[in-house]
């Protein structure tokens, strides 16, 4: 184990120019700890999210001593969530560091979530000795982590020898960032970190990854095919997925949409690619445009459950059949094409290149939707916006989801650079359609997998890598998955304002125990809980509010102060609905509800 004195000497060495290490001869040695850190630094990685313990505590200490930022969490799942969302925001793999076995397993949910959501991140875990694990001889926290991780990661690697650390990190970085991004597992056995080798040879073994996500231009005939479909469309629709946001091809996407004049529908994490107030946004007429469009251009969006798999009544088809629509799909992975319905014009390549190729091929002959279609979409939007306005203008006491989110919407409009993290059932569903986004990659939510518990990890990750403030709006149930990270937020004095919609339970707080027993119903929490007191215990600012005006003022104070703030927002316990808008996925009992 490294001593504190050794770490201090390493830091002093690092701060001198030229460094002493540059002058070392072949007889000088280094160890696995140093080579791991050198591999990270060589690839521009400056932050590690993690939780220390055997065998990686000294790795975290030394990384911090050598200039990397280490953000320590209370649970590995949130450290890995932070790394994943950092990858989404920056396009550079986020790094999560965990201990072996239980710590590794805690990070595994976030690794799987990153893979499903296509976020580049690397989960690095210490592990037990291979010889003992392979013979199942009962080592400390013995577990075959590499094989356990494989089904949940885009790729998994183990480094057994110090001279392979450089290439191991290079492979992990390229796997995480290239093609369709995803989560990668990197296994570092304990004895690897203590191995030594000549310092000069170690420096030569480090690999700096060149162009980890190279551009992939689509085939010319594929572009022509897609353009022919767009030109013949009468009711075209563009669907933007979070892949379009991740691509950071914002200007090209906006040019395509505005030059064609086509209506577009942003999925939740694509909101803000163009401002939600944009006249071509069809978000307020979602059901109408999905059912009525005859040609759909998918940009970084997959026809998964969030889009009803491209089938059924959502798309204007009877039962579960394919609709009579033509699909153009832009995707980096050819294997995604035809995953649910036939794709008439696949465009395989990175989003920026594909959109640019379409624009170049148009050469002044820009396809546009007919005026009747655009007018119909506009009329439907106006009716739905008017209907929503009536719900938002109401001022019930206690607050409901609409009135509370109206207050949040108004504050967020004044702060377009603030990140908005959102999770829950009703809290998430209503916020998608009420809280506007004006800039890209500012809305961070449960995404493709729909998993709860991402809230505090995403908020911390966004605040750390961006330096911007964060507003995290959480259902009281969703907050429970990661609530202890409030201490992490206070420890690092991060500018995060957390709003908890407190309606006393999962979905709502009114359910009763059907047996008549003394235990509360499975969905009910402590009545009148004061979540604001949690952050006060760690030195943060707690606020308890019961009205929209008070909620807006409390959020504004949190943003302006940049102090860790938690707001307990009391919501009518009768306001929620079972499973939010996913009732169709939740089997309902025939038992009569009270």
Short mmCIF file of C-alpha atoms in Angstrom, two decimals, residues 38 84 107 141 173 181 198 232 314 428 453 493 537 562 570:
data_model
loop_
_atom_site.label_atom_id
_atom_site.label_comp_id
_atom_site.label_asym_id
_atom_site.label_seq_id
_atom_site.Cartn_x
_atom_site.Cartn_y
_atom_site.Cartn_z
CA UNK A 38 -0.96 7.84 -16.67
CA UNK A 84 -22.67 7.71 -17.60
CA UNK A 107 -22.40 -0.35 -10.22
CA UNK A 141 -15.19 -11.02 -2.12
CA UNK A 173 -12.11 3.93 -24.39
CA UNK A 181 -21.67 4.29 -27.56
CA UNK A 198 10.77 -0.11 -15.76
CA UNK A 232 -42.85 12.09 -52.32
CA UNK A 314 -50.18 4.84 -31.88
CA UNK A 428 -41.63 12.47 -15.01
CA UNK A 453 -32.86 5.98 -9.26
CA UNK A 493 -20.77 22.18 -2.46
CA UNK A 537 -28.25 17.68 8.58
CA UNK A 562 -25.56 28.03 -6.03
CA UNK A 570 -46.19 19.16 -0.77
#
